[in-house]
Each structure stands twice: as structure tokens, then as C-alpha cells.
Amino acid sequence: MSTELQAESRTESVTTEAELQLAVAQRRNFAIISHPDAGKTTLTEKLLLYGGAIHEAGAVKARRDQRKATSDWMEMEKQRGISITSTVLQFVYDGFQINLLDTPGHQDFSEDTYRTLAAADNAVMLIDTAKGLEPQTRKLFEVCKMRELPIFTFINKLDRPGREPLELLDEVEQELGLATYAVNWPIGSGDRFKGVYDRRERKVHLFERSAHGSREASETMFDLDDPQLIGLLDPELFAQLHEDLELLDGVGSEIDMESIHAGLMTPVFFGSAMTNFGVELFLQYFLEYALQPGSRASNIGEIAPSYPEFSGFVFKLQANMDPRHRDRVAFVRVCTGKFEKDMAVSHTRTGKTVRLSRPQKLFAQDRESIEEAYPGDVIGLNNPGVFAIGDTIYTGGTKLEYAGIPCFSPELFAYLRNPNPSKFKQFQKGVTELREEGAVQIMYSADDAKRDPILAAVGQLQFEVVQFRLRNEYGVETMLDPLGFSVARWVLDGWPALEKAGKLFNTMVVKDNWERPVLLFKNEWNVGQVEGDHPSLRLSRIAPVGGFA
């Protein structure tokens, strides 16, 4: 190679690396976790409002003349006012490209949330000020802890009566083992909630409510010792604020960014998503404190986002986001390199080459074509049956694979019957597409004479959603025939191990989507009984993970 060409090649390489580093520094990617009714969809709407992505926010349980929530796009979500699917919401704020991974609030869809957290770099834990930590929040916190995600806490609904702020901080520390640092502090609560105090900037933010919180809250700022403040605040609130701040400064932790990024300390913010109090202040600090897209473990070691070749993994599939076109979309988290429209990628699981010709930027149900994307971004790809959850795609000559995404043990099982033979094709198509997207696990009896699919779910609502979508999107009425089992265990050593064990009592043998053997039990006692009788039979509550791990 000539000296000129070598210099040109080096310049191009440096430029590409610099471009990647700049793009990564500008990106923030996060998921919101909470118990149902803590206000997750409302907070999501208000972040979009302040990010300029929408002009007017709609409440979750919208009145007939109000807008529906942007993130709740599925027909059943609009009817019930709940979140039951994960969506991706991308917007720009203050020079940052933000990828907000909205997760289902309902506990019956926690597995969808687990998958989405695999694509997140940060988590925002939303807590209801009146209820504190709730079961679903604790459960999802454990997943975040397992993935060592930085956790940012937003204590919501300060516009309603609630518990003492110090009591809530103590609960987070004692029950979750997280150190806390209050970035801001509430001034009053309920009807007397007036605003928040920014501890770093030593500024008091007083807010004025807007109608239904549909627009940005008007805000005025004061120094803590500003004489005007005494006239604007109730003397009791003013005195309480000084007393609380003295206590926090005396006994509270100092902020430690290393501990935050390691998931050991959580910055805490107080506010009200419904009235918009404290939402923009939270967003500003979050963008400053949150982790930018980082390295990920793979079969060839930890790979930094600046790795020159493109790579990403599929963390979610969704059918019929556009009912008019009966489409199927694969959600891909970009991990390294630069994604470009029409690029050809290698598909690790199948070994095939796939051309990515119609990439899309996702904004709930709305999409627009994109030309490029960078690490931390989530792109939508048309999926004609090529992709499965957990698949890795990459460019370059070195085979690359990220760890797969596990399935968790379902607790409810039922045969799904199609009573109308003339709808057989629609029924098969619907079952296949809903199975691919992971809306519910679908299994089949090991007895080939029984051909009806078995729905395997975490909660009853998953069954209702599947039947609703089959009727609404595929025109098929179905019936459920419940099975009397509540525990599933995968046989780690496959069919040979099961055959070697011989006859098992109080169990049903089924096969999962990958034809792997799964045992269904009536209860945990039956699991223990089989494990005691067959000590060499290795059972797992989590499906064997594809990939290098």
C-alpha cells in the first residue's frame, strides 16, 4: 500500500472512531421500572413533553375528549388504560439522543420487562410516595441489580398525601441495600406541594400547576435566602425545609458517581409527574449522571461501543404494530459500530447473511425510515420470520455473539382451542406470530396426537391479551382449556436424560418453542419429589440460554 493510501486509511479510521465516540457521548438509554399505578406512563408522557417529542401530554386513564397516552398504542391498552407491551420512544433533549424503553406496568408482563432491561444502560425506579416500595418494584429491582444497572429513583405523586421523604429514603436503603442521595428535596406535599429545592445549585424551584398537567409547568427560581421566598411560602413549610436540609447535610451520604454507575447508590428525585413538578429538573440531572452506552460481554470478550464493526441484538419482536400491513418488527439494540441502511449483516444463529433494507426509528406505534444509528440506539427491522429474541447480528469477519435472553418459568397453562376449522390458517398464523414476539410462551404436548398449542403465562392477563389479539388482529375466536399445573422446569440435559429417568409421576411432559423438554408440575412439592427420586435429572426454572454463555 502506498504512503498516501496508508495515511488516507488511518485518517478514515480515526474519523470513524471519533464519530463513534461523539455519537456515544450524546446518547442515553434507559428503562422505567415500577409497580402498576405508580405513574410510569404519566412520567413517560411528561419526559416526552419536555423533550419536545409531543406537544400535549395525555393521561393514562384518559377522558373521552383527551389524548391517549403516546406509549400505550395497542387497542387493549387504550381500552383499559394500562401498559401491556414494551415500546421504544426516541427523542432529542438538550443535545442528547434519548432512547426511552417503555416497559409494561402490569405484573403479568414482567418477562417482557426482563427482556427490555437487557437492552437498557440505566433504569429509572418510580415509587409512589404514599405506598413506597411495592412487590413488582422489588422484583424488577433484582433484575436491575443482576445486570448492575445504575438506578435513578423518582418518588412520584407528591401532589397527593404521602409518607415522609426521610422515611422513604430509609426504606430504599434498608430493603434494597442501596445508598441514597437526595438530589432535590420536596417543599410540602399534597395540596401544599409547592416545588423542590435543588441541593447542588442551592436553588428553590416553585411551580404553578397547568390544566391536567398537559403542558410544561410554569416555574420560578429563588436562592434559599431570597427575601421574596419568605412571602411566597407558608412559614411552616419554610421552617420545615431548613430543618430537613440541615438534617440531610448532617447525616446524609455524599454523592458518589462511581457508586451510582456501579448500581450501589441511587440519586433520588421528588416530584409529581401528573402536575409536571420536578420532571424537567430530573431529566436534566439524569442526562448528566447517567451512563452512556458501554461495553458488553460477548463470545470474544468485552466489546466497547467504539468497536469499528456494527453489531446488535434482538431483544423484542412485535406483530401488527401497523394492523393495515400485518407487519412484524424486530427491536434491535445497537451495541457497536455504526448502523447504515441497506447494510448486509451476518446472523449468528443461522449463519446467513441478511440485508437490512428498511430500518425504522421507533416512536411507540409511529415509525419513520432512518439512514443510520449508533450504539445505544434502538432500531426497528422488518422481520419476515428471520429473527428470534436474543439473536445477534454483526458485520466483519470475526464471528460475534452476545448472551441470549432467558425465558422464565410460567405459572399458568391452558390449551388454546380453535373451534372453527375454517379459520385454521388465521389461527396458525396468529399463534406463530404471537409466539415469535414473546407475548406468551407457547408449548406443545409431547404426545403428538395432541396438537393444540399450550399457552404458558405468568399471569391471567396474558391469556386475555392473546385471545383479544387473535380476535382483533386475526379474526379468530378461541377457547381456553386450563391445565392443572403451576410450575414449569426445563430438563437441562435434553430428551436423552428424560428417557433415562423413566416414568415420572404427577407431571406432564411438553416441548417448548425450540423442541426442548419441559416438565409441568402441580406445585413445588411435586418438583422436590421428582428431584429426590431422580437426583441425576437436572431441572431449571429458567430456559437454557442460547449464545456463548
XYZ file of C-alpha atoms in Angstrom:
549
model
C 0.000 0.000 0.000
C 1.380 3.479 -0.899
C 2.195 6.013 1.819
C -0.680 8.231 0.609
C -3.187 5.385 0.814
C -1.941 4.361 4.272
C -2.342 7.935 5.531
C -5.824 8.148 3.995
C -6.793 4.815 5.601
C -5.535 5.969 9.023
C -7.410 9.284 8.712
C -10.611 7.472 7.792
C -10.190 5.108 10.770
C -9.568 7.976 13.213
C -12.520 9.909 11.828
C -14.771 6.884 12.236
C -13.634 6.308 15.819
C -14.094 9.984 16.661
C -17.562 9.933 15.077
C -18.498 6.882 17.151
C -17.167 8.349 20.381
C -19.068 11.593 19.836
C -22.300 9.734 18.981
C -21.967 7.500 22.074
C -21.318 10.505 24.339
C -24.547 12.100 23.078
C -26.715 9.050 23.781
C -28.609 7.999 26.879
C -30.660 4.824 27.020
C -32.933 3.851 29.928
C -35.973 1.856 31.028
C -38.532 2.832 33.670
C -39.473 0.198 36.256
C -42.334 0.419 38.734
C -45.295 -1.280 40.334
C -48.615 -0.819 38.476
C -50.286 2.555 39.137
C -47.107 4.279 40.361
C -47.456 6.679 37.409
C -44.981 5.186 34.921
C -46.919 6.001 31.763
C -47.636 9.510 33.062
C -43.929 10.123 33.749
C -43.074 8.776 30.298
C -45.516 11.220 28.725
C -44.081 14.158 30.650
C -40.494 13.314 29.676
C -41.667 13.309 26.054
C -43.415 16.619 26.660
C -40.266 18.287 27.997
C -38.198 16.649 25.263
C -40.425 18.333 22.679
C -41.456 14.958 21.241
C -45.139 15.681 21.891
C -46.930 18.998 22.354
C -49.569 17.917 24.848
C -49.476 15.033 27.306
C -52.393 12.621 27.723
C -53.201 10.917 30.993
C -53.143 7.141 31.301
C -56.816 6.748 32.074
C -57.754 9.385 29.559
C -61.152 11.006 29.406
C -63.010 10.611 26.168
C -62.033 14.094 24.992
C -58.372 13.818 25.995
C -55.488 12.289 24.094
C -54.483 8.739 24.799
C -51.022 8.137 26.190
C -48.417 8.008 23.408
C -46.704 4.907 24.770
C -49.954 2.909 25.044
C -50.690 2.212 21.385
C -52.300 -1.240 21.422
C -56.122 -1.245 21.241
C -56.459 -3.172 24.504
C -54.146 -0.680 26.265
C -56.318 2.212 25.124
C -59.476 0.459 26.319
C -58.142 -0.457 29.765
C -55.718 2.414 30.412
C -52.800 0.094 31.244
C -49.426 -0.661 29.655
C -49.108 -4.269 28.469
C -46.386 -4.015 25.815
C -42.884 -2.605 25.694
C -42.360 0.298 23.313
C -39.410 2.458 22.360
C -39.615 6.241 22.424
C -36.738 8.189 20.896
C -36.366 11.945 21.213
C -33.755 14.706 21.492
C -33.300 16.961 24.527
C -30.517 19.478 25.139
C -28.258 17.873 22.524
C -28.774 14.299 23.794
C -30.340 11.495 21.753
C -32.568 9.695 24.274
C -33.842 6.132 23.867
C -36.602 5.553 26.425
C -37.540 1.875 26.670
C -41.087 1.928 27.997
C -41.988 -1.319 29.765
C -45.315 -2.919 30.746
C -46.598 -1.724 34.098
C -48.724 -4.807 34.688
C -47.019 -7.587 36.650
C -48.390 -10.262 34.318
C -45.985 -8.930 31.676
C -42.826 -8.846 33.781
C -40.990 -11.136 31.338
C -41.330 -8.502 28.611
C -39.745 -6.084 31.079
C -36.855 -8.508 31.770
C -36.121 -8.653 28.048
C -36.260 -4.879 27.701
C -33.868 -4.381 30.634
C -31.322 -6.447 28.682
C -31.210 -3.554 26.194
C -31.040 -0.748 28.783
C -27.966 1.073 30.112
C -29.802 2.718 33.023
C -33.023 2.212 34.970
C -35.398 4.749 36.495
C -37.216 3.318 39.514
C -40.551 5.031 40.066
C -42.019 4.966 43.592
C -45.448 6.136 44.758
C -44.902 8.486 47.713
C -47.916 7.046 49.567
C -47.096 3.360 49.016
C -43.299 3.248 48.987
C -41.651 0.097 47.674
C -44.135 -2.408 46.244
C -43.734 -6.074 45.175
C -43.282 -5.533 41.425
C -40.733 -2.766 42.038
C -38.699 -5.070 44.283
C -38.851 -7.868 41.713
C -37.671 -5.646 38.862
C -35.004 -4.079 41.076
C -33.473 -7.556 41.462
C -33.189 -7.840 37.662
C -31.505 -4.409 37.515
C -29.147 -5.455 40.313
C -28.293 -8.671 38.469
C -27.382 -6.594 35.406
C -25.551 -3.979 37.558
C -27.598 -1.144 36.051
C -27.364 2.361 37.529
C -30.713 3.091 39.184
C -32.248 6.559 39.407
C -35.185 6.917 41.806
C -38.115 9.250 41.139
C -40.525 9.467 44.083
C -43.805 10.414 42.449
C -47.227 11.827 43.361
C -46.001 14.464 45.826
C -49.174 16.357 44.897
C -51.073 13.765 46.954
C -50.812 12.916 50.673
C -47.910 10.531 51.242
C -45.223 9.286 53.579
C -42.370 11.374 54.960
C -39.486 11.766 52.464
C -36.868 10.655 55.003
C -38.905 7.528 55.737
C -38.952 6.668 52.011
C -35.183 7.142 51.700
C -34.670 4.864 54.682
C -36.942 2.199 53.148
C -34.927 2.163 49.917
C -31.677 1.848 51.875
C -32.906 -0.848 54.265
C -34.909 -3.024 51.865
C -32.871 -2.710 48.649
C -29.428 -2.230 50.157
C -28.886 0.932 48.093
C -27.229 4.045 49.429
C -29.371 7.096 48.611
C -28.551 10.685 47.740
C -31.408 13.200 47.550
C -30.602 15.415 44.557
C -33.627 17.589 45.260
C -35.968 17.917 48.232
C -39.749 18.484 48.249
C -41.315 21.627 49.648
C -44.607 20.471 51.148
C -46.812 17.612 49.960
C -50.384 17.020 48.847
C -52.267 20.273 48.262
C -49.341 22.118 49.869
C -46.725 20.768 47.443
C -45.130 23.953 46.096
C -41.920 22.801 44.475
C -38.466 21.347 45.103
C -35.066 22.513 46.343
C -32.055 21.731 44.111
C -29.326 20.824 46.620
C -26.354 21.222 44.279
C -27.326 24.573 42.796
C -28.913 25.726 46.082
C -31.989 26.953 44.232
C -35.667 26.730 45.157
C -37.931 25.825 42.209
C -41.546 26.898 42.758
C -44.127 25.615 40.279
C -47.544 26.676 39.038
C -49.981 23.969 38.027
C -51.238 23.727 34.443
C -54.620 22.285 33.433
C -54.404 18.496 33.927
C -50.606 18.848 33.677
C -50.907 18.651 29.894
C -48.312 21.379 29.333
C -44.989 22.315 30.942
C -45.385 23.690 34.466
C -44.540 27.372 34.891
C -41.571 27.687 37.213
C -39.758 30.410 39.143
C -36.356 30.045 40.835
C -35.070 31.657 44.006
C -31.988 31.469 46.194
C -32.732 29.887 49.551
C -32.024 33.183 51.344
C -34.039 35.358 48.902
C -36.386 37.609 50.970
C -39.156 37.103 48.373
C -39.265 33.402 49.216
C -40.469 34.036 52.759
C -43.508 35.860 51.387
C -44.266 33.112 48.843
C -44.003 30.111 51.164
C -46.050 29.269 54.225
C -43.780 29.978 57.275
C -44.250 26.400 58.448
C -43.097 24.994 55.076
C -40.151 27.390 55.020
C -39.045 26.314 58.502
C -39.538 22.612 57.662
C -37.387 22.957 54.538
C -34.489 24.462 56.533
C -34.806 21.770 59.190
C -34.809 18.941 56.617
C -31.821 20.366 54.743
C -29.777 20.676 57.949
C -30.553 17.036 58.740
C -29.661 15.872 55.213
C -26.389 17.786 55.188
C -25.526 16.413 58.616
C -26.288 12.702 58.261
C -26.879 12.085 54.540
C -24.401 10.425 52.176
C -22.216 12.419 49.799
C -22.910 11.841 46.124
C -20.506 9.315 44.560
C -20.655 8.877 40.790
C -18.661 5.627 40.840
C -21.168 4.093 43.260
C -24.069 5.359 41.121
C -22.623 3.824 37.946
C -21.950 0.540 39.775
C -25.594 0.356 40.907
C -24.657 0.787 44.603
C -26.078 4.290 45.144
C -29.277 5.780 43.750
C -29.790 9.508 43.167
C -33.298 10.330 44.443
C -35.635 12.921 42.948
C -39.001 14.073 44.304
C -41.808 15.398 42.148
C -45.199 14.928 40.571
C -45.445 13.593 37.032
C -49.143 14.475 36.871
C -48.545 18.183 37.585
C -45.055 18.204 35.956
C -43.396 19.413 39.182
C -39.737 18.406 39.194
C -39.859 16.445 35.913
C -37.574 18.689 33.843
C -35.089 19.053 36.704
C -34.962 15.266 36.960
C -34.372 14.937 33.201
C -31.511 17.450 33.275
C -29.689 15.696 36.135
C -30.371 12.257 34.723
C -28.675 13.135 31.429
C -25.649 14.421 33.339
C -25.361 11.484 35.757
C -26.496 8.506 33.643
C -24.138 6.062 31.968
C -23.597 6.456 28.252
C -23.709 3.216 26.203
C -20.891 0.971 27.387
C -19.084 -2.293 26.721
C -20.957 -5.595 26.521
C -19.849 -9.170 27.146
C -19.590 -11.412 24.081
C -18.014 -14.648 22.917
C -14.794 -12.714 22.158
C -14.727 -10.754 25.422
C -15.911 -7.287 26.423
C -16.552 -5.129 23.354
C -16.596 -1.331 23.546
C -19.194 0.650 21.560
C -16.319 2.158 19.550
C -15.512 -1.280 18.094
C -15.466 -0.393 14.366
C -17.799 -3.140 13.131
C -21.570 -2.929 13.597
C -23.251 -5.341 15.996
C -26.551 -5.551 17.835
C -29.034 -7.984 19.339
C -32.776 -8.552 19.114
C -34.499 -8.022 22.463
C -38.129 -7.830 21.364
C -40.436 -8.809 18.496
C -43.820 -7.202 17.897
C -46.525 -8.251 15.449
C -49.131 -5.933 13.927
C -47.893 -2.563 15.170
C -49.452 -1.381 11.907
C -52.627 -3.524 11.572
C -53.134 -2.347 7.984
C -49.974 -4.106 6.848
C -49.871 -7.084 9.246
C -46.214 -6.291 9.871
C -43.702 -7.905 12.216
C -40.974 -5.739 13.712
C -37.736 -6.814 15.421
C -36.409 -4.353 18.018
C -32.598 -4.287 17.788
C -30.302 -2.640 20.327
C -27.234 -1.268 18.534
C -24.155 -2.243 20.585
C -21.103 -1.332 18.497
C -20.100 0.485 15.341
C -22.339 2.429 13.016
C -25.539 1.024 11.538
C -26.305 2.076 7.968
C -29.381 1.454 5.862
C -29.065 -1.414 3.345
C -26.030 -2.893 5.083
C -25.562 -6.672 4.887
C -25.074 -8.378 8.266
C -24.252 -11.873 9.452
C -26.911 -13.626 11.522
C -25.078 -15.588 14.213
C -27.724 -18.230 14.938
C -28.400 -19.216 11.320
C -25.063 -18.289 9.745
C -26.931 -16.498 6.950
C -26.345 -13.029 5.514
C -29.283 -10.638 5.868
C -29.692 -7.256 4.156
C -31.267 -4.634 6.426
C -33.086 -2.607 3.805
C -35.950 -0.941 5.687
C -34.712 0.201 9.104
C -37.037 2.390 11.136
C -36.843 4.827 14.001
C -39.450 3.828 16.565
C -41.751 6.130 18.488
C -44.400 3.882 20.073
C -46.614 2.855 17.117
C -45.229 5.556 14.809
C -42.148 4.911 12.721
C -40.023 6.711 10.188
C -37.231 5.492 7.933
C -33.677 6.084 9.115
C -30.324 6.069 7.322
C -28.011 5.412 10.284
C -27.882 4.612 14.004
C -25.237 4.383 16.717
C -24.570 2.396 19.921
C -27.365 2.904 22.432
C -29.987 3.430 19.725
C -32.857 1.024 19.138
C -33.929 0.384 15.554
C -36.908 -1.463 14.127
C -36.357 -4.039 11.394
C -38.997 -5.804 9.339
C -38.994 -9.427 10.393
C -40.229 -11.945 7.823
C -39.606 -14.813 10.259
C -35.810 -14.325 10.239
C -35.205 -13.048 13.758
C -35.834 -14.526 17.199
C -35.463 -12.900 20.614
C -31.799 -12.948 21.660
C -30.355 -13.126 18.115
C -27.052 -11.352 17.404
C -26.333 -9.624 14.072
C -22.933 -8.204 13.098
C -20.571 -7.166 10.308
C -16.919 -8.089 9.823
C -15.051 -11.357 9.558
C -14.962 -12.212 13.277
C -17.997 -14.189 14.466
C -19.683 -12.271 17.245
C -22.358 -13.391 19.683
C -23.942 -11.810 22.731
C -25.524 -13.844 25.522
C -29.106 -14.892 24.802
C -32.131 -13.679 26.756
C -33.654 -16.328 29.032
C -37.301 -17.392 29.373
C -38.595 -17.596 32.935
C -40.840 -20.218 34.476
C -44.543 -19.579 33.706
C -47.222 -20.319 36.298
C -50.445 -20.721 34.293
C -51.081 -23.215 31.500
C -54.024 -23.795 29.165
C -54.743 -25.446 25.826
C -55.731 -22.862 23.208
C -58.576 -24.291 21.083
C -59.807 -23.107 17.695
C -63.490 -24.137 17.495
C -63.837 -23.014 13.849
C -61.954 -25.261 11.334
C -62.470 -22.705 8.544
C -60.213 -20.294 10.483
C -57.334 -22.794 10.723
C -54.861 -20.734 8.638
C -55.582 -17.493 10.508
C -55.300 -19.360 13.823
C -51.921 -20.869 12.892
C -50.597 -17.541 11.621
C -51.700 -15.701 14.761
C -50.240 -18.304 17.120
C -46.937 -18.355 15.206
C -46.532 -14.582 15.180
C -47.558 -14.061 18.807
C -45.184 -16.861 19.837
C -42.305 -15.232 17.940
C -42.822 -11.884 19.635
C -42.865 -13.477 23.101
C -46.310 -12.182 24.088
C -46.712 -15.528 25.810
C -44.711 -18.753 25.872
C -46.255 -21.427 23.676
C -45.595 -25.105 24.240
C -46.916 -28.353 22.785
C -47.674 -31.709 24.331
C -45.017 -34.381 23.883
C -47.917 -36.573 22.764
C -48.091 -35.819 19.019
C -51.775 -36.769 18.986
C -52.491 -33.574 20.967
C -51.854 -30.752 18.513
C -53.460 -27.769 20.233
C -50.906 -25.226 21.459
C -50.464 -24.785 25.202
C -50.292 -21.181 26.385
C -47.822 -20.763 29.264
C -48.123 -17.433 31.076
C -47.011 -15.563 34.181
C -50.457 -14.064 34.740
C -54.074 -14.378 33.630
C -53.991 -11.096 31.713
C -51.525 -12.621 29.225
C -54.211 -15.150 28.260
C -56.744 -12.375 27.809
C -54.362 -10.371 25.626
C -53.619 -13.352 23.368
C -57.324 -14.097 22.877
C -58.089 -10.398 22.348
C -55.359 -10.027 19.741
C -56.299 -13.224 17.912
C -59.842 -11.907 17.640
C -58.938 -8.270 16.915
C -55.915 -8.738 14.635
C -56.522 -12.163 13.030
C -60.310 -12.536 13.151
C -60.187 -15.774 15.175
C -62.355 -16.590 18.203
C -60.662 -19.042 20.590
C -61.398 -21.066 23.726
C -59.124 -21.846 26.681
C -58.966 -25.226 28.416
C -56.968 -24.680 31.661
C -54.432 -27.271 32.788
C -53.968 -28.023 36.483
C -50.270 -27.167 36.668
C -48.492 -24.163 38.176
C -44.755 -24.876 37.845
C -42.513 -25.470 34.811
C -38.962 -26.833 34.782
C -36.661 -27.253 31.767
C -34.710 -30.511 31.526
C -31.151 -29.256 31.134
C -29.702 -32.409 29.545
C -32.498 -32.791 26.995
C -34.578 -35.721 25.837
C -31.950 -38.448 26.494
C -31.872 -37.530 30.203
C -35.668 -37.609 30.353
C -35.820 -41.034 28.694
C -33.179 -42.333 31.098
C -35.241 -41.166 34.094
C -38.214 -43.277 33.003
C -41.787 -42.690 34.152
C -42.391 -39.578 36.257
C -45.461 -39.189 38.463
C -47.637 -36.071 38.809
C -46.005 -34.379 35.818
C -46.829 -33.547 32.211
C -44.120 -33.589 29.543
C -44.283 -30.790 26.964
C -41.841 -29.215 24.498
C -41.038 -25.525 24.158
C -40.575 -23.390 21.065
C -37.132 -24.943 20.465
C -38.415 -28.538 20.885
C -36.714 -28.808 24.278
C -38.324 -30.921 27.013
C -40.200 -29.109 29.799
C -41.872 -30.731 32.791
C -45.077 -29.277 34.220
C -45.822 -29.829 37.911
C -48.858 -29.170 40.065
C -46.749 -27.486 42.762
C -43.223 -27.052 44.168
C -43.656 -30.108 46.385
C -44.017 -32.283 43.286
C -40.811 -30.758 41.888
C -38.949 -31.726 45.042
C -40.415 -35.226 44.896
C -39.169 -35.827 41.323
C -35.743 -34.323 42.088
C -35.474 -36.594 45.131
C -36.448 -39.712 43.165
C -34.176 -38.802 40.206
C -31.089 -36.969 41.527
C -29.311 -37.137 38.155
C -32.174 -35.296 36.391
C -31.101 -31.640 36.233
C -34.035 -29.224 36.170
C -34.027 -25.439 35.752
C -36.653 -22.735 36.347
C -35.037 -20.693 33.549
C -34.835 -21.926 29.965
C -31.331 -22.790 28.729
C -29.921 -19.610 27.197
C -28.746 -19.624 23.606
C -25.447 -17.947 22.855
C -21.951 -18.182 24.226
C -22.882 -18.062 27.927
